[in-house]
Tab-separated table of N, CA and C in Angstrom:
chain	number	residue	atom	x	y	z
D	1146	MET	N	93.342	133.160	148.189
D	1146	MET	CA	92.946	134.434	148.766
D	1146	MET	C	93.838	135.478	148.000
D	1147	LYS	N	93.395	136.722	147.870
D	1147	LYS	CA	94.113	137.802	147.223
D	1147	LYS	C	95.400	138.167	148.274
D	1148	LYS	N	96.291	138.765	147.688
D	1148	LYS	CA	97.441	139.167	148.576
D	1148	LYS	C	97.022	140.366	149.435
D	1149	GLY	N	96.152	141.242	148.930
D	1149	GLY	CA	95.745	142.277	149.656
D	1149	GLY	C	95.044	142.041	150.882
D	1150	ILE	N	94.379	140.858	151.010
D	1150	ILE	CA	93.601	140.504	152.136
D	1150	ILE	C	94.677	139.818	153.179
D	1151	TRP	N	95.606	139.102	152.612
D	1151	TRP	CA	96.601	138.397	153.511
D	1151	TRP	C	97.504	139.427	154.442
D	1152	ILE	N	97.783	140.578	153.755
D	1152	ILE	CA	98.700	141.510	154.418
D	1152	ILE	C	97.943	142.020	155.787
D	1153	PRO	N	96.799	142.480	155.722
D	1153	PRO	CA	96.142	142.960	156.968
D	1153	PRO	C	95.964	141.801	158.012
D	1154	ILE	N	95.765	140.623	157.456
D	1154	ILE	CA	95.566	139.400	158.482
D	1154	ILE	C	96.864	139.212	159.249
D	1155	VAL	N	98.017	139.209	158.495
D	1155	VAL	CA	99.376	138.986	158.959
D	1155	VAL	C	99.703	140.231	159.955
D	1156	VAL	N	99.360	141.346	159.541
D	1156	VAL	CA	99.745	142.525	160.407
D	1156	VAL	C	98.790	142.364	161.830
D	1157	LEU	N	97.558	142.009	161.760
D	1157	LEU	CA	96.923	141.853	162.861
D	1157	LEU	C	97.280	140.663	163.844
D	1158	ILE	N	97.711	139.696	163.165
D	1158	ILE	CA	98.230	138.592	164.111
D	1158	ILE	C	99.651	138.924	164.749
D	1159	ALA	N	100.444	139.621	163.899
D	1159	ALA	CA	101.674	140.082	164.458
D	1159	ALA	C	101.447	141.100	165.720
D	1160	LEU	N	100.453	142.064	165.495
D	1160	LEU	CA	100.145	142.925	166.587
D	1160	LEU	C	99.732	142.285	167.762
D	1161	GLY	N	98.891	141.287	167.562
D	1161	GLY	CA	98.254	140.565	168.784
D	1161	GLY	C	99.252	139.887	169.431
D	1162	GLY	N	100.105	139.185	168.703
D	1162	GLY	CA	101.187	138.428	169.402
D	1162	GLY	C	102.167	139.335	170.206
D	1163	GLY	N	102.369	140.547	169.445
D	1163	GLY	CA	103.221	141.544	170.265
D	1163	GLY	C	102.613	141.977	171.595
D	1164	VAL	N	101.213	142.337	171.537
D	1164	VAL	CA	100.665	142.654	172.714
D	1164	VAL	C	100.717	141.558	173.772
D	1165	ALA	N	100.345	140.418	173.406
D	1165	ALA	CA	100.307	139.276	174.289
D	1165	ALA	C	101.770	139.157	174.906
D	1166	MET	N	102.899	139.168	174.055
D	1166	MET	CA	104.307	139.049	174.497
D	1166	MET	C	104.505	140.058	175.486
D	1167	ALA	N	104.086	141.488	175.215
D	1167	ALA	CA	104.343	142.618	176.194
D	1167	ALA	C	103.764	142.290	177.501
D	1168	PHE	N	102.471	141.756	177.540
D	1168	PHE	CA	101.825	141.420	178.762
D	1168	PHE	C	102.501	140.352	179.665
D	1169	ALA	N	103.086	139.417	178.884
D	1169	ALA	CA	103.779	138.269	179.569
D	1169	ALA	C	105.150	138.733	180.043
D	1170	LEU	N	105.758	139.760	179.349
D	1170	LEU	CA	107.072	140.146	179.775
D	1170	LEU	C	106.960	141.110	181.071
D	1171	ASN	N	105.949	141.924	181.074
D	1171	ASN	CA	105.990	142.780	182.179
D	1171	ASN	C	105.100	142.376	183.407
D	1172	GLY	N	104.496	141.157	183.186
D	1172	GLY	CA	103.744	140.543	184.361
D	1172	GLY	C	102.368	141.115	184.532
D	1173	SER	N	101.920	141.884	183.505
D	1173	SER	CA	100.639	142.613	183.690
D	1173	SER	C	99.453	141.519	183.534
D	1174	ASP	N	99.752	140.356	183.335
D	1174	ASP	CA	98.706	139.410	183.201
D	1174	ASP	C	98.324	138.967	184.525
D	1175	ASP	N	98.911	139.349	185.494
D	1175	ASP	CA	98.645	138.976	186.883
D	1175	ASP	C	97.414	139.738	187.313
D	1176	ILE	N	96.346	138.801	187.600
D	1176	ILE	CA	95.056	139.302	188.033
D	1176	ILE	C	95.072	140.295	189.147
D	1177	ALA	N	96.025	140.196	190.026
D	1177	ALA	CA	96.092	141.136	191.259
D	1177	ALA	C	96.344	142.482	190.773
D	1178	LEU	N	97.104	142.682	189.494
D	1178	LEU	CA	97.340	143.875	188.909
D	1178	LEU	C	96.333	144.304	187.903
D	1179	THR	N	95.670	143.541	187.239
D	1179	THR	CA	94.681	143.831	186.217
D	1179	THR	C	93.369	143.951	186.775
D	1180	ASP	N	92.947	143.339	187.770
D	1180	ASP	CA	91.636	143.517	188.475
D	1180	ASP	C	91.541	144.808	189.072
D	1181	ASP	N	90.654	145.835	188.644
D	1181	ASP	CA	90.579	147.073	189.152
D	1181	ASP	C	90.493	147.200	190.614
D	1182	PHE	N	89.476	146.318	191.234
D	1182	PHE	CA	89.270	146.379	192.637
D	1182	PHE	C	90.458	146.014	193.410
D	1183	THR	N	91.061	144.826	192.997
D	1183	THR	CA	92.229	144.300	193.802
D	1183	THR	C	93.460	145.287	193.578
D	1184	SER	N	93.639	145.778	192.434
D	1184	SER	CA	94.956	146.721	192.205
D	1184	SER	C	94.753	147.901	193.019
D	1185	SER	N	93.490	148.411	193.314
D	1185	SER	CA	93.393	149.656	194.146
D	1185	SER	C	94.022	149.552	195.511
D	1186	PHE	N	94.291	148.389	196.110
D	1186	PHE	CA	94.883	148.211	197.357
D	1186	PHE	C	96.438	148.053	197.260
D	1187	LEU	N	96.888	147.808	196.145
D	1187	LEU	CA	98.350	147.355	196.011
D	1187	LEU	C	99.232	148.668	195.653
D	1188	ASP	N	100.507	148.724	196.245
D	1188	ASP	CA	101.421	149.754	195.936
D	1188	ASP	C	102.701	149.091	195.197
D	1189	PRO	N	102.841	149.265	194.004
D	1189	PRO	CA	103.896	148.463	193.366
D	1189	PRO	C	105.172	149.176	193.710
D	1190	GLU	N	105.302	150.242	194.412
D	1190	GLU	CA	106.546	150.996	194.655
D	1190	GLU	C	107.216	150.295	195.879
D	1191	VAL	N	106.536	149.555	196.697
D	1191	VAL	CA	106.935	148.930	197.922
D	1191	VAL	C	107.566	147.533	197.614
D	1192	GLU	N	108.717	147.423	197.978
D	1192	GLU	CA	109.344	146.001	197.592
D	1192	GLU	C	108.956	144.970	198.486
D	1193	THR	N	108.709	143.830	197.918
D	1193	THR	CA	108.169	142.464	198.491
D	1193	THR	C	109.037	141.377	197.881
D	1194	ASP	N	108.764	140.156	198.459
D	1194	ASP	CA	109.470	138.958	197.774
D	1194	ASP	C	108.878	138.751	196.422
D	1195	GLU	N	109.411	137.963	195.616
D	1195	GLU	CA	108.910	137.574	194.321
D	1195	GLU	C	107.661	136.808	194.555
D	1196	GLY	N	106.534	137.198	193.670
D	1196	GLY	CA	105.336	136.444	193.860
D	1196	GLY	C	104.294	137.104	194.739
D	1197	PHE	N	104.730	138.330	195.267
D	1197	PHE	CA	103.796	139.106	196.196
D	1197	PHE	C	103.712	140.623	195.796
D	1198	HIS	N	102.822	141.242	196.132
D	1198	HIS	CA	102.621	142.697	196.027
D	1198	HIS	C	102.315	143.195	197.386
D	1199	TYR	N	102.630	144.545	197.678
D	1199	TYR	CA	102.390	145.130	198.758
D	1199	TYR	C	100.959	145.599	198.934
D	1200	PHE	N	100.228	145.218	199.871
D	1200	PHE	CA	98.830	145.499	200.103
D	1200	PHE	C	98.596	146.302	201.299
D	1201	GLN	N	97.761	147.354	201.163
D	1201	GLN	CA	97.403	148.112	202.310
D	1201	GLN	C	95.849	148.223	202.473
D	1202	SER	N	95.264	147.837	203.575
D	1202	SER	CA	93.721	147.628	203.820
D	1202	SER	C	93.111	148.999	203.506
D	1203	GLU	N	91.813	148.963	203.179
D	1203	GLU	CA	91.131	150.135	202.834
D	1203	GLU	C	91.235	151.242	203.948
D	1204	LYS	N	90.882	150.747	205.218
D	1204	LYS	CA	90.942	151.668	206.389
D	1204	LYS	C	92.241	151.837	207.020
D	1205	ASN	N	93.384	151.372	206.411
D	1205	ASN	CA	94.807	151.343	206.954
D	1205	ASN	C	94.966	150.559	208.226
D	1206	ASN	N	94.145	149.601	208.449
D	1206	ASN	CA	94.388	148.845	209.707
D	1206	ASN	C	95.497	147.954	209.662
D	1207	PHE	N	95.702	147.458	208.449
D	1207	PHE	CA	96.874	146.537	208.326
D	1207	PHE	C	97.573	146.519	206.863
D	1208	SER	N	98.668	146.003	206.834
D	1208	SER	CA	99.338	145.890	205.491
D	1208	SER	C	99.859	144.356	205.492
D	1209	MET	N	100.078	144.016	204.390
D	1209	MET	CA	100.547	142.521	204.158
D	1209	MET	C	101.102	142.433	202.740
D	1210	TRP	N	101.734	141.322	202.380
D	1210	TRP	CA	102.169	140.997	201.014
D	1210	TRP	C	100.999	140.126	200.499
D	1211	PHE	N	100.509	140.717	199.378
D	1211	PHE	CA	99.341	140.099	198.788
D	1211	PHE	C	99.905	139.168	197.604
D	1212	PRO	N	99.392	137.897	197.483
D	1212	PRO	CA	99.908	136.927	196.543
D	1212	PRO	C	99.607	137.249	195.152
D	1213	ALA	N	100.579	137.173	194.283
D	1213	ALA	CA	100.355	137.378	192.861
D	1213	ALA	C	99.419	136.135	192.369
D	1214	GLY	N	98.511	136.565	191.509
D	1214	GLY	CA	97.610	135.476	190.878
D	1214	GLY	C	96.472	135.338	191.662
D	1215	TYR	N	96.181	136.161	192.723
D	1215	TYR	CA	95.008	136.134	193.581
D	1215	TYR	C	94.312	137.451	193.320
D	1216	TYR	N	93.006	137.608	193.581
D	1216	TYR	CA	92.187	138.811	193.527
D	1216	TYR	C	91.155	138.790	194.665
D	1217	ILE	N	90.634	139.952	195.066
D	1217	ILE	CA	89.725	140.200	196.104
D	1217	ILE	C	88.427	140.318	195.451
D	1218	GLU	N	87.453	139.403	196.067
D	1218	GLU	CA	86.018	139.433	195.506
D	1218	GLU	C	85.379	140.662	195.943
D	1219	ASP	N	84.966	141.441	194.954
D	1219	ASP	CA	84.233	142.685	195.171
D	1219	ASP	C	82.775	142.444	195.134
D	1220	ASP	N	82.314	142.109	196.344
D	1220	ASP	CA	80.965	141.861	196.621
D	1220	ASP	C	80.667	142.219	198.101
D	1221	PRO	N	79.647	143.048	198.305
D	1221	PRO	CA	79.379	143.393	199.715
D	1221	PRO	C	79.271	142.297	200.659
D	1222	VAL	N	78.821	141.144	200.327
D	1222	VAL	CA	78.729	140.038	201.261
D	1222	VAL	C	80.126	139.413	201.401
D	1223	ARG	N	81.105	139.564	200.572
D	1223	ARG	CA	82.338	138.849	200.670
D	1223	ARG	C	83.566	139.813	200.977
D	1224	TYR	N	83.121	141.130	201.042
D	1224	TYR	CA	84.209	142.060	201.312
D	1224	TYR	C	83.532	143.331	202.137
D	1225	GLU	N	84.138	143.610	203.221
D	1225	GLU	CA	83.560	144.554	204.057
D	1225	GLU	C	84.917	145.240	204.754
D	1226	SER	N	84.746	146.699	204.949
D	1226	SER	CA	85.873	147.354	205.486
D	1226	SER	C	85.197	148.552	206.379
D	1227	LYS	N	85.469	148.497	207.644
D	1227	LYS	CA	85.088	149.349	208.556
D	1227	LYS	C	86.226	149.686	209.502
D	1228	ASP	N	86.176	150.783	210.410
D	1228	ASP	CA	87.278	151.233	211.073
D	1228	ASP	C	87.904	150.067	211.948
D	1229	HIS	N	87.022	149.258	212.516
D	1229	HIS	CA	87.608	148.308	213.446
D	1229	HIS	C	87.221	146.757	213.140
D	1230	PHE	N	86.839	146.738	211.808
D	1230	PHE	CA	86.555	145.360	211.162
D	1230	PHE	C	86.625	145.319	209.698
D	1231	GLU	N	87.449	144.338	209.293
D	1231	GLU	CA	87.591	144.242	207.776
D	1231	GLU	C	87.476	142.613	207.509
D	1232	PHE	N	86.838	142.408	206.380
D	1232	PHE	CA	86.666	141.075	205.986
D	1232	PHE	C	86.929	140.963	204.545
D	1233	LEU	N	87.833	140.021	204.186
D	1233	LEU	CA	88.169	139.862	202.690
D	1233	LEU	C	88.136	138.251	202.218
D	1234	ASN	N	87.524	138.175	201.128
D	1234	ASN	CA	87.654	136.871	200.406
D	1234	ASN	C	88.596	137.059	199.350
D	1235	ILE	N	89.621	136.257	199.262
D	1235	ILE	CA	90.650	136.345	198.385
D	1235	ILE	C	90.862	135.080	197.520
D	1236	HIS	N	90.720	135.011	196.200
D	1236	HIS	CA	90.676	133.735	195.481
D	1236	HIS	C	91.907	133.788	194.418
D	1237	GLU	N	92.317	132.553	194.334
D	1237	GLU	CA	93.492	132.386	193.404
D	1237	GLU	C	92.701	132.325	191.938
D	1238	ASP	N	93.391	133.062	191.016
D	1238	ASP	CA	92.828	132.899	189.740
D	1238	ASP	C	93.208	131.484	189.135
D	1239	GLN	N	92.271	130.671	188.714
D	1239	GLN	CA	92.376	129.382	188.450
D	1239	GLN	C	93.232	129.160	187.070
D	1240	SER	N	93.110	130.218	186.250
D	1240	SER	CA	94.014	130.245	184.984
D	1240	SER	C	95.492	130.448	185.372
D	1241	HIS	N	95.672	131.086	186.464
D	1241	HIS	CA	97.075	131.396	187.036
D	1241	HIS	C	97.686	130.077	187.567
D	1242	SER	N	96.840	129.169	188.027
D	1242	SER	CA	97.334	128.009	188.687
D	1242	SER	C	97.228	126.698	187.802
D	1243	ASN	N	97.407	127.038	186.373
D	1243	ASN	CA	97.403	125.921	185.549
D	1243	ASN	C	98.231	124.785	185.824
D	1244	GLU	N	99.463	124.955	186.441
D	1244	GLU	CA	100.467	123.900	186.571
D	1244	GLU	C	100.057	123.138	187.828
D	1245	LYS	N	99.109	123.596	188.676
D	1245	LYS	CA	98.733	122.965	189.725
D	1245	LYS	C	97.468	122.085	189.573
D	1246	GLU	N	97.158	121.078	190.414
D	1246	GLU	CA	95.991	120.376	190.266
D	1246	GLU	C	94.801	120.971	191.320
D	1247	TYR	N	95.252	122.104	191.939
D	1247	TYR	CA	94.393	122.733	192.948
D	1247	TYR	C	94.559	124.215	192.859
D	1248	TRP	N	93.710	124.988	193.476
D	1248	TRP	CA	93.692	126.445	193.603
D	1248	TRP	C	93.505	126.852	195.104
D	1249	GLY	N	93.693	127.987	195.428
D	1249	GLY	CA	93.845	128.415	196.824
D	1249	GLY	C	92.763	129.433	197.005
D	1250	PHE	N	92.354	129.688	198.363
D	1250	PHE	CA	91.398	130.605	198.798
D	1250	PHE	C	91.796	130.979	200.157
D	1251	ILE	N	91.863	132.411	200.367
D	1251	ILE	CA	92.220	133.024	201.559
D	1251	ILE	C	91.105	133.852	202.013
D	1252	GLN	N	90.809	133.807	203.403
D	1252	GLN	CA	89.820	134.496	203.938
D	1252	GLN	C	90.565	135.225	205.048
D	1253	LEU	N	90.420	136.703	205.120
D	1253	LEU	CA	91.050	137.496	206.296
D	1253	LEU	C	89.891	138.126	207.035
D	1254	LYS	N	90.237	138.063	208.298
D	1254	LYS	CA	89.095	138.744	209.144
D	1254	LYS	C	89.821	139.508	210.185
D	1255	TYR	N	89.856	140.766	210.137
D	1255	TYR	CA	90.597	141.811	210.976
D	1255	TYR	C	89.540	142.318	212.060
D	1256	ARG	N	90.147	142.385	213.240
D	1256	ARG	CA	89.280	142.963	214.377
D	1256	ARG	C	90.293	143.885	215.139
D	1257	GLY	N	89.675	145.103	215.376
D	1257	GLY	CA	90.518	146.099	216.100
D	1257	GLY	C	89.714	146.627	217.211
D	1258	ASN	N	90.346	147.437	218.083
D	1258	ASN	CA	89.762	148.065	219.195
D	1258	ASN	C	89.214	147.055	220.102
D	1259	MET	N	89.791	145.890	220.478
D	1259	MET	CA	89.321	144.911	221.153
D	1259	MET	C	89.682	145.172	222.628
D	1260	ILE	N	88.779	144.868	223.727
D	1260	ILE	CA	89.222	144.828	225.101
D	1260	ILE	C	89.898	143.506	225.247
D	1261	GLU	N	90.820	143.451	226.225
D	1261	GLU	CA	91.671	142.369	226.358
D	1261	GLU	C	90.908	141.119	226.684
D	1262	HIS	N	89.757	141.181	227.342
D	1262	HIS	CA	89.008	139.793	227.848
D	1262	HIS	C	88.489	139.278	226.463
D	1263	ASP	N	87.831	140.178	225.539
D	1263	ASP	CA	87.358	139.623	224.239
D	1263	ASP	C	88.434	138.914	223.356
D	1264	ALA	N	89.596	139.715	223.392
D	1264	ALA	CA	90.730	139.163	222.540
D	1264	ALA	C	91.276	137.741	223.064
D	1265	GLU	N	91.195	137.606	224.458
D	1265	GLU	CA	91.712	136.445	224.994
D	1265	GLU	C	90.681	135.221	224.612
D	1266	ILE	N	89.308	135.540	224.676
D	1266	ILE	CA	88.416	134.649	224.293
D	1266	ILE	C	88.549	134.150	222.770
D	1267	GLN	N	88.711	135.129	221.974
D	1267	GLN	CA	88.896	134.866	220.447
D	1267	GLN	C	90.228	133.950	220.351
D	1268	LEU	N	91.263	134.377	221.103
D	1268	LEU	CA	92.397	133.568	220.947
D	1268	LEU	C	92.354	132.057	221.323
D	1269	GLN	N	91.466	131.828	222.287
D	1269	GLN	CA	91.156	130.400	222.702
D	1269	GLN	C	90.482	129.646	221.625
D	1270	ILE	N	89.510	130.370	221.064
D	1270	ILE	CA	88.587	129.832	219.960
D	1270	ILE	C	89.482	129.553	218.692
D	1271	LEU	N	90.235	130.661	218.367
D	1271	LEU	CA	90.928	130.479	217.028
D	1271	LEU	C	92.345	130.386	217.235
D	1272	LEU	N	92.837	129.361	217.788
D	1272	LEU	CA	94.398	129.132	217.901
D	1272	LEU	C	95.118	128.976	216.680
D	1273	ASN	N	94.399	128.417	215.611
D	1273	ASN	CA	95.113	128.312	214.255
D	1273	ASN	C	94.952	129.481	213.415
D	1274	ALA	N	95.883	129.801	212.736
D	1274	ALA	CA	95.955	131.004	211.716
D	1274	ALA	C	95.554	132.265	212.283
D	1275	LEU	N	95.909	132.444	213.482
D	1275	LEU	CA	95.503	133.775	214.283
D	1275	LEU	C	96.813	134.705	214.354
D	1276	VAL	N	96.843	135.862	213.897
D	1276	VAL	CA	97.913	136.843	213.986
D	1276	VAL	C	97.278	137.873	214.937
D	1277	GLN	N	98.059	138.190	216.045
D	1277	GLN	CA	97.524	139.102	216.996
D	1277	GLN	C	98.643	140.262	217.240
D	1278	SER	N	98.228	141.468	217.565
D	1278	SER	CA	99.211	142.651	217.808
D	1278	SER	C	99.649	142.295	219.224
D	1279	PRO	N	100.820	142.853	219.393
D	1279	PRO	CA	101.532	142.697	220.823
D	1279	PRO	C	100.749	143.245	221.940
D	1280	ASP	N	99.956	144.233	221.787
D	1280	ASP	CA	99.086	144.837	222.801
D	1280	ASP	C	97.646	144.166	223.025
D	1281	LEU	N	97.406	143.069	222.198
D	1281	LEU	CA	96.263	142.141	222.193
D	1281	LEU	C	95.037	142.905	221.849
D	1282	LYS	N	95.039	144.240	221.213
D	1282	LYS	CA	93.940	145.012	220.869
D	1282	LYS	C	93.459	144.744	219.473
D	1283	GLU	N	94.395	144.112	218.569
D	1283	GLU	CA	93.978	143.797	217.261
D	1283	GLU	C	94.339	142.381	216.947
D	1284	PHE	N	93.625	141.790	216.152
D	1284	PHE	CA	93.859	140.358	215.732
D	1284	PHE	C	93.329	140.222	214.264
D	1285	MET	N	93.967	139.213	213.635
D	1285	MET	CA	93.531	138.899	212.295
D	1285	MET	C	93.442	137.374	212.312
D	1286	VAL	N	92.404	136.870	211.758
D	1286	VAL	CA	92.228	135.356	211.470
D	1286	VAL	C	92.513	135.141	209.974
D	1287	VAL	N	93.459	134.272	209.653
D	1287	VAL	CA	93.775	134.005	208.331
D	1287	VAL	C	93.438	132.496	208.069
D	1288	ASP	N	92.428	132.310	207.110
D	1288	ASP	CA	92.063	130.870	206.777
D	1288	ASP	C	92.494	130.563	205.411
D	1289	TYR	N	93.373	129.751	205.237
D	1289	TYR	CA	93.928	129.324	203.977
D	1289	TYR	C	93.302	128.035	203.533
D	1290	GLU	N	92.762	127.900	202.350
D	1290	GLU	CA	92.221	126.652	202.059
D	1290	GLU	C	92.567	126.284	200.713
D	1291	LEU	N	92.642	125.023	200.370
D	1291	LEU	CA	93.096	124.638	198.958
D	1291	LEU	C	92.027	123.590	198.376
D	1292	TYR	N	91.713	123.864	197.299
D	1292	TYR	CA	90.585	122.934	196.616
D	1292	TYR	C	91.086	122.328	195.212
D	1293	CYS	N	90.871	121.020	195.116
D	1293	CYS	CA	91.193	120.207	193.988
D	1293	CYS	C	90.347	120.689	192.765
D	1294	LYS	N	90.942	120.904	191.701
D	1294	LYS	CA	90.213	121.499	190.538
D	1294	LYS	C	89.120	120.582	190.033
D	1295	GLU	N	89.402	119.260	190.084
D	1295	GLU	CA	88.491	118.333	189.547
D	1295	GLU	C	87.566	117.633	190.616
D	1296	GLU	N	87.527	118.326	191.839
D	1296	GLU	CA	86.682	117.782	192.946
D	1296	GLU	C	86.949	116.324	193.431
D	1297	GLU	N	88.137	115.898	193.039
D	1297	GLU	CA	88.711	114.579	193.389
D	1297	GLU	C	89.941	114.826	194.230
D	1298	THR	N	90.581	113.809	194.593
D	1298	THR	CA	91.909	113.929	195.396
D	1298	THR	C	92.830	114.434	194.336
D	1299	CYS	N	93.822	115.168	194.862
D	1299	CYS	CA	94.773	115.839	194.087
D	1299	CYS	C	96.075	115.927	194.965
D	1300	THR	N	97.223	115.994	194.288
D	1300	THR	CA	98.607	116.037	195.088
D	1300	THR	C	98.888	117.588	195.349
D	1301	ILE	N	98.960	117.846	196.603
D	1301	ILE	CA	99.294	119.241	197.000
D	1301	ILE	C	100.717	119.138	197.525
D	1302	ASN	N	101.512	120.337	197.040
D	1302	ASN	CA	102.860	120.366	197.390
D	1302	ASN	C	102.851	120.963	198.734
D	1303	ASP	N	102.965	120.189	199.847
D	1303	ASP	CA	102.710	120.713	201.273
D	1303	ASP	C	103.984	121.581	201.640
D	1304	GLU	N	105.084	121.426	201.161
D	1304	GLU	CA	106.264	122.281	201.493
D	1304	GLU	C	106.082	123.601	200.799
D	1305	GLN	N	105.733	123.677	199.660
D	1305	GLN	CA	105.460	124.940	198.845
D	1305	GLN	C	104.313	125.751	199.561
D	1306	GLU	N	103.255	125.036	199.774
D	1306	GLU	CA	102.136	125.811	200.437
D	1306	GLU	C	102.361	126.269	201.846
D	1307	SER	N	103.176	125.515	202.554
D	1307	SER	CA	103.566	125.794	203.868
D	1307	SER	C	104.321	127.124	203.856
D	1308	ARG	N	105.344	127.155	202.829
D	1308	ARG	CA	106.316	128.444	202.781
D	1308	ARG	C	105.360	129.568	202.357
D	1309	PHE	N	104.420	129.385	201.539
D	1309	PHE	CA	103.604	130.453	200.909
D	1309	PHE	C	102.802	130.955	202.124
D	1310	PHE	N	102.114	130.121	202.917
D	1310	PHE	CA	101.305	130.631	203.969
D	1310	PHE	C	102.179	131.361	205.141
D	1311	ASN	N	103.307	130.814	205.411
D	1311	ASN	CA	104.237	131.272	206.397
D	1311	ASN	C	104.625	132.680	205.894
D	1312	THR	N	104.994	132.818	204.643
D	1312	THR	CA	105.399	134.334	204.038
D	1312	THR	C	104.196	135.133	204.287
D	1313	LEU	N	103.019	134.699	203.874
D	1313	LEU	CA	101.803	135.601	203.912
D	1313	LEU	C	101.622	136.119	205.388
D	1314	ILE	N	101.514	135.252	206.323
D	1314	ILE	CA	101.194	135.692	207.715
D	1314	ILE	C	102.352	136.375	208.420
D	1315	GLN	N	103.548	136.155	208.094
D	1315	GLN	CA	104.662	136.869	208.598
D	1315	GLN	C	104.799	138.229	208.089
D	1316	SER	N	104.219	138.516	206.950
D	1316	SER	CA	104.231	139.864	206.324
D	1316	SER	C	103.139	140.792	206.904
D	1317	ILE	N	102.206	140.354	207.632
D	1317	ILE	CA	101.094	141.181	208.116
D	1317	ILE	C	101.666	142.066	209.104
D	1318	ARG	N	101.316	143.327	209.078
D	1318	ARG	CA	101.656	144.446	209.957
D	1318	ARG	C	100.398	145.219	210.375
D	1319	PHE	N	100.328	145.350	211.624
D	1319	PHE	CA	99.139	146.182	212.030
D	1319	PHE	C	99.630	147.782	212.098
D	1320	GLN	N	98.769	148.542	211.635
D	1320	GLN	CA	99.027	149.950	211.310
D	1320	GLN	C	98.628	150.849	212.408
D	1321	LYS	N	97.704	150.655	213.223
D	1321	LYS	CA	97.142	151.468	214.182
D	1321	LYS	C	97.774	151.372	215.635
């Protein structure tokens, strides 16, 4: 090949590598930050633990720490936000979880403006993964599921996933 052809090819490769390295260094390869829909809920100015971003719900019903490497599914069937009801499906980016044999899925259901009797019934039905406001007028159900990538058995790091889930639910704050 002629020398004149090699120079542009080398320059393009160097530029591509530089751009990829810049993304890797500043963490902008995190789908939570690069996905337009998901990032619209995140505030990078608010400090959280490493591996999380500050999340504010669309109707300001609640805030929480949103996990890095996850995204909100932008589909009317899988995302809904109203004054007293919010529903979100949050998926782990499988390319982000390359080192694991599994990937995570989080489903959040927020209910507000509840009368005490209704809240007590929901509490009895949903004792696991339920986060409730002190006045019992708001609650959130957090469903955290893990799926093996190969649809067979896989080794799940129970201690790591338990810490992750506890950090997630303990960061939830009711806003109203």
